[in-house]
Short mmCIF file of C-alpha atoms in Angstrom, two decimals:
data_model
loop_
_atom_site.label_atom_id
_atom_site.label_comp_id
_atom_site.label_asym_id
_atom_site.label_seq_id
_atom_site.Cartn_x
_atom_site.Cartn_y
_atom_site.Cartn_z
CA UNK A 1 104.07 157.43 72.13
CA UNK A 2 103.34 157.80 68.31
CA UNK A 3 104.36 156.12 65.30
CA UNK A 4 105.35 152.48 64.79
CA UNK A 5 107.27 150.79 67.43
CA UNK A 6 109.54 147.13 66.93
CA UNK A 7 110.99 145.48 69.36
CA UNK A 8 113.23 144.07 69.96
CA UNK A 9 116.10 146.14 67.88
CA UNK A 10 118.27 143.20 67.17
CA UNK A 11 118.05 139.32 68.00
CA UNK A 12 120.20 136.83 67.37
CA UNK A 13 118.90 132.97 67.64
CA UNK A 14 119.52 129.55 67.11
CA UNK A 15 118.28 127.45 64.26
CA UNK A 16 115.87 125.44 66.67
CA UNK A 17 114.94 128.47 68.74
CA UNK A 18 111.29 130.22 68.68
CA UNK A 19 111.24 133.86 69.54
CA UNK A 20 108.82 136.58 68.37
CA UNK A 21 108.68 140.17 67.15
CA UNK A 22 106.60 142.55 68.21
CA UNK A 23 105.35 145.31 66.38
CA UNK A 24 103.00 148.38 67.60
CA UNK A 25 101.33 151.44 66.48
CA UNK A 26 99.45 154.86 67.94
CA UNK A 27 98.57 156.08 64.47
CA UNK A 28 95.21 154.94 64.42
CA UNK A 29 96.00 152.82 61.56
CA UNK A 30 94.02 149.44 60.22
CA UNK A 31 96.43 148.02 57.86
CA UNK A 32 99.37 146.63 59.05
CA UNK A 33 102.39 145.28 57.68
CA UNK A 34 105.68 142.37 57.60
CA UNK A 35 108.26 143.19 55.24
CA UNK A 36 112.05 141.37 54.96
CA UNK A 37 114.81 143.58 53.71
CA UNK A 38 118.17 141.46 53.35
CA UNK A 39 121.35 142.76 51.04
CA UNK A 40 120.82 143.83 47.70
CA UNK A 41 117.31 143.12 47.60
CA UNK A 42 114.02 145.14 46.97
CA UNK A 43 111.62 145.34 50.21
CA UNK A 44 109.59 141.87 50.24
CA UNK A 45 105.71 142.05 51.40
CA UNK A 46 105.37 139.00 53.83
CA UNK A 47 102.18 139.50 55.77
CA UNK A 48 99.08 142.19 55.20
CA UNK A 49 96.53 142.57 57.68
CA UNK A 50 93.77 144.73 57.31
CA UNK A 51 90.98 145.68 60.00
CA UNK A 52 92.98 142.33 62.08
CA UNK A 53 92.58 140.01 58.91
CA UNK A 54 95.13 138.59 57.15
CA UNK A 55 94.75 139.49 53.82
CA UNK A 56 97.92 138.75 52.02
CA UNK A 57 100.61 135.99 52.50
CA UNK A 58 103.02 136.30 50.18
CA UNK A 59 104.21 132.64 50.00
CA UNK A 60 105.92 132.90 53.22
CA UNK A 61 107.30 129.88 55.08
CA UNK A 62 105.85 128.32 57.47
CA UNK A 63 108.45 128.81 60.34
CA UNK A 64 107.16 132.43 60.16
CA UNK A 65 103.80 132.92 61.65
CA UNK A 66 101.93 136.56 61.77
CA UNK A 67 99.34 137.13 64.64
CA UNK A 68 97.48 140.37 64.72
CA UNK A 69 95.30 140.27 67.94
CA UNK A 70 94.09 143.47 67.32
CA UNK A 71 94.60 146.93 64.78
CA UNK A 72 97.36 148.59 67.20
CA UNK A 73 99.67 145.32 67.15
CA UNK A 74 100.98 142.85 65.39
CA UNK A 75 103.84 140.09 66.05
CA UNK A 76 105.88 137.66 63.97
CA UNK A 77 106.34 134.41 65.60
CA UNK A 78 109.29 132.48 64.46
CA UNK A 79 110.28 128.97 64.72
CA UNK A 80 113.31 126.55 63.29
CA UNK A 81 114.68 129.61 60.64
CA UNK A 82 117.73 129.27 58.46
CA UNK A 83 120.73 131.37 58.26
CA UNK A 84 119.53 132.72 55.15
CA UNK A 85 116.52 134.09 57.02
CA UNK A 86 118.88 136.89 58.53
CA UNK A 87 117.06 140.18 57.39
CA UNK A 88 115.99 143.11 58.73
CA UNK A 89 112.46 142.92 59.29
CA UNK A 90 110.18 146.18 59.30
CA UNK A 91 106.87 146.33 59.99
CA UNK A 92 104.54 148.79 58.46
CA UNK A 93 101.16 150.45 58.80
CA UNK A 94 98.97 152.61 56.64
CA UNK A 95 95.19 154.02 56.89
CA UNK A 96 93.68 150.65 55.07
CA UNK A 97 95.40 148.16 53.07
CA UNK A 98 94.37 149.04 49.18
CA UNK A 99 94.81 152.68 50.01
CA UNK A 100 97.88 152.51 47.56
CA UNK A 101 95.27 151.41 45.06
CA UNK A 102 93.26 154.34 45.68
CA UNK A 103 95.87 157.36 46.39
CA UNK A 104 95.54 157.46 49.72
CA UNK A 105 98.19 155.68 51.31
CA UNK A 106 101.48 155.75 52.96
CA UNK A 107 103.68 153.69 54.94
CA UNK A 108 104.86 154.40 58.22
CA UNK A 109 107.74 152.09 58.79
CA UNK A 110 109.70 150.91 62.12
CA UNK A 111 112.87 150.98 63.36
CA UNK A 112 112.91 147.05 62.29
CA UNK A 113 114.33 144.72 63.96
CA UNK A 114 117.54 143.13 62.60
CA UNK A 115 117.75 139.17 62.95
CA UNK A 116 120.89 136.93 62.70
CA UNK A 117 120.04 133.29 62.60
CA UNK A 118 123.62 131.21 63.72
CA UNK B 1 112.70 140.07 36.98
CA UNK B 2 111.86 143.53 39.69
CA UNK B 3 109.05 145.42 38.76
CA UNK B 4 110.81 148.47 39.75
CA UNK B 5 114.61 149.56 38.42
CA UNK B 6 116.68 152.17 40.34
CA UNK B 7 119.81 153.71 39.00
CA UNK B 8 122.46 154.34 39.81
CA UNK B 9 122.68 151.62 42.44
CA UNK B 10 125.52 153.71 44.71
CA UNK B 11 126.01 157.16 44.24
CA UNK B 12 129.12 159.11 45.77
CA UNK B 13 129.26 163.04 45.28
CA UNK B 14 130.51 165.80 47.07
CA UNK B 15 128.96 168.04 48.97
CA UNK B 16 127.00 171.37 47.29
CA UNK B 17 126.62 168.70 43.70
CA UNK B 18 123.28 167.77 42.74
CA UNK B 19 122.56 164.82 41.37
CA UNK B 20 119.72 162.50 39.64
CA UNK B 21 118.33 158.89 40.89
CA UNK B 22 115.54 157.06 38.68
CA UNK B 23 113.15 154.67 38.67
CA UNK B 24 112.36 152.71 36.12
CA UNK B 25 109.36 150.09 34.66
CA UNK B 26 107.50 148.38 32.53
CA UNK B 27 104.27 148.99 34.11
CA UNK B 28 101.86 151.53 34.44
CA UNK B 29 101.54 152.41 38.42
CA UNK B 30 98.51 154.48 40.22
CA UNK B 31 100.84 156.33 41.97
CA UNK B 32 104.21 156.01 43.06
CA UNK B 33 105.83 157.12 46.61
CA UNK B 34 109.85 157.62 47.22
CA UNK B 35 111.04 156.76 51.04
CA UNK B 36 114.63 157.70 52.57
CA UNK B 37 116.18 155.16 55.11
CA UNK B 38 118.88 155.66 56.76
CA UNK B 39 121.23 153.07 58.75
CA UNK B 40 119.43 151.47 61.38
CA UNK B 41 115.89 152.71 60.27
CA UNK B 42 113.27 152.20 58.69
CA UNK B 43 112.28 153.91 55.56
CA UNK B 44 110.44 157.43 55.82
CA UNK B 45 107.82 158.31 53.07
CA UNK B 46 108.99 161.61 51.16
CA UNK B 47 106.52 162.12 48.91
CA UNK B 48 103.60 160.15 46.91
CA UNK B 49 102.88 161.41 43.37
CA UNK B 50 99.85 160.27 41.30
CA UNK B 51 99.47 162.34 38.20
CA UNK B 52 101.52 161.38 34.65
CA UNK B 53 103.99 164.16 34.56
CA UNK B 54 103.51 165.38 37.92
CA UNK B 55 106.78 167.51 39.47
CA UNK B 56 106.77 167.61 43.03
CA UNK B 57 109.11 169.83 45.16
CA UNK B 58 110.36 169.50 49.01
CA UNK B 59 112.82 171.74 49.70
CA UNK B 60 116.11 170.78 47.39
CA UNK B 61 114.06 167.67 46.06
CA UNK B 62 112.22 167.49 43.43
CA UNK B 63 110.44 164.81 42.44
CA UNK B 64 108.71 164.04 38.53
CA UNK B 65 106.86 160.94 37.48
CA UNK B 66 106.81 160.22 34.05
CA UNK B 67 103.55 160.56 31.58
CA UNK B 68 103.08 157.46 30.87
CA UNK B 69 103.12 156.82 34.95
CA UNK B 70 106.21 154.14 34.11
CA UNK B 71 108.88 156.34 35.83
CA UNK B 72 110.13 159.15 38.38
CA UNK B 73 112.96 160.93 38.68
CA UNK B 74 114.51 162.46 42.18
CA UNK B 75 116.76 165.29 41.87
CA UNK B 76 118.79 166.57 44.62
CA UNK B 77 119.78 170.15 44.07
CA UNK B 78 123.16 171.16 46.53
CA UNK B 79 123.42 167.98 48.17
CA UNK B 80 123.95 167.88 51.87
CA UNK B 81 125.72 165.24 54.46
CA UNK B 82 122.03 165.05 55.52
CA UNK B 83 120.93 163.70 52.51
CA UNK B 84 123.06 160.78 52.85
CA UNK B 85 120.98 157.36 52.87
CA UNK B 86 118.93 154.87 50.50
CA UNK B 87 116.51 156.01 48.62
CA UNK B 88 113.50 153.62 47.49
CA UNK B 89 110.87 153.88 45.23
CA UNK B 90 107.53 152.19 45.92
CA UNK B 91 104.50 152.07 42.89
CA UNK B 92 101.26 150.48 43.25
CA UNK B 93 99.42 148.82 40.81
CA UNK B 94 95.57 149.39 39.79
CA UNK B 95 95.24 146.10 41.67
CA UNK B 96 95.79 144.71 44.92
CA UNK B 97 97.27 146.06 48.00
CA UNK B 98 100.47 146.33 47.99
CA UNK B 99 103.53 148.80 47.27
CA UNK B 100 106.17 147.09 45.10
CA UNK B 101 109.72 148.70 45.80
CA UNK B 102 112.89 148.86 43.94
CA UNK B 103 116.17 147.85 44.86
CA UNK B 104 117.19 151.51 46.11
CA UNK B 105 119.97 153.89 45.62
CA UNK B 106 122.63 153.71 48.04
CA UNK B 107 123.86 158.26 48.24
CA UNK B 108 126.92 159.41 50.15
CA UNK B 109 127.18 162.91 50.66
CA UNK B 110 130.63 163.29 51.26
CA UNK B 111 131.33 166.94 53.45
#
């Protein structure tokens, strides 16, 4: 299997419910990557994780907690959202985070996985 | 305040038209990447482009970014049903790690 893979497709919780999203990849990539797309918004960076260390949070809430156990994975547990946390949420992957910096990079994006929160 | 304008934000046209989207800013970017998603995916890089005044071509698209590195331009040339989906522009910055990405335009290709 190649490319990035998130599952699952769609979810749909409950305020007080904790669930998790999984995200993998078979690109060989070490930079990996949470992003939030809702309505009439530019992509938001959540999480960055490069060679399995976080190395960007972009002021995310605390009901939304990244683990990266290794370079090939990457999950986003979440806990206690709000409606207006329904998104799509894509993960991402690239050679090395900073690539963009240097020329280099490019995203490989997943299906996402769209949320409703009820 | 986004770093990163697109315009128009929906775009309807018929098919065999061509058409223009841009991308606007302020800032000066290292390079700057356009993606197509379309419903129920995730974006798919098109092309990255590095160089001030730097015209890229794919097929029907071409794609410029400005001199001063500030802006891009995709044009579509005979437009097909295919083409239908939002396209994003993502720039990064001398600094940090990141893409930033516009809002998107929102193209129907209508047959």
């Amino acid at each position: 299997e190649t490319g990035v893979t998130q599952t699952p497709r769609h979810l749909v919780m409950g305020m007080t419910n904790k669930k998790s999203l999984k995200c993998e990849q078979h690109l060989g990539h070490n930079a990996m990557y949470w992003y939030k797309q809702s309505a009439k918004k530019p992509l938001e960076l959540m999480f960055v994780y490069n060679f399995k260390e976080q190395t960007e949070n972009n002021s995310v809430p605390s009901r939304f907690s990244p683990e990266c156990p290794n370079s090939s994975h990457l999950f986003l547990h979440l806990h206690t959202l709000q409606p207006e946390d329904s998104a799509l949420y894509l993960c991402a992957s690239s050679r090395e985070a900073g690539a963009s910096r240097r020329r280099t990079g490019g995203y490989t994006f997943g299906s996402g996985t769209r949320l409703t929160v009820v | 305040t986004q770093l990163l304008e697109q315009s128009p934000q929906f775009l309807s046209i018929q098919e065999g038209e061509n058409l223009t989207v841009y991308c606007n800013s302020s800032s000066v970017f290292s390079s700057l990447q356009w993606y197509r998603q379309e419903p129920g995916e995730g974006p798919v890089l098109l092309v990255t482009v590095v160089t001030g005044g730097e015209v890229k071509k794919l097929k029907r698209l071409t794609f410029q970014f400005g001199d001063a590195r500030k802006d891009s331009s995709l044009h579509i040339t005979a437009a097909q049903t295919g083409d239908t989906g939002l396209y994003l522009c993502a720039g990064a910055l001398n600094t940090g790690n990141q893409f930033y990405f516009g809002t998107g335009t929102s193209l129907t290709v209508i047959p």
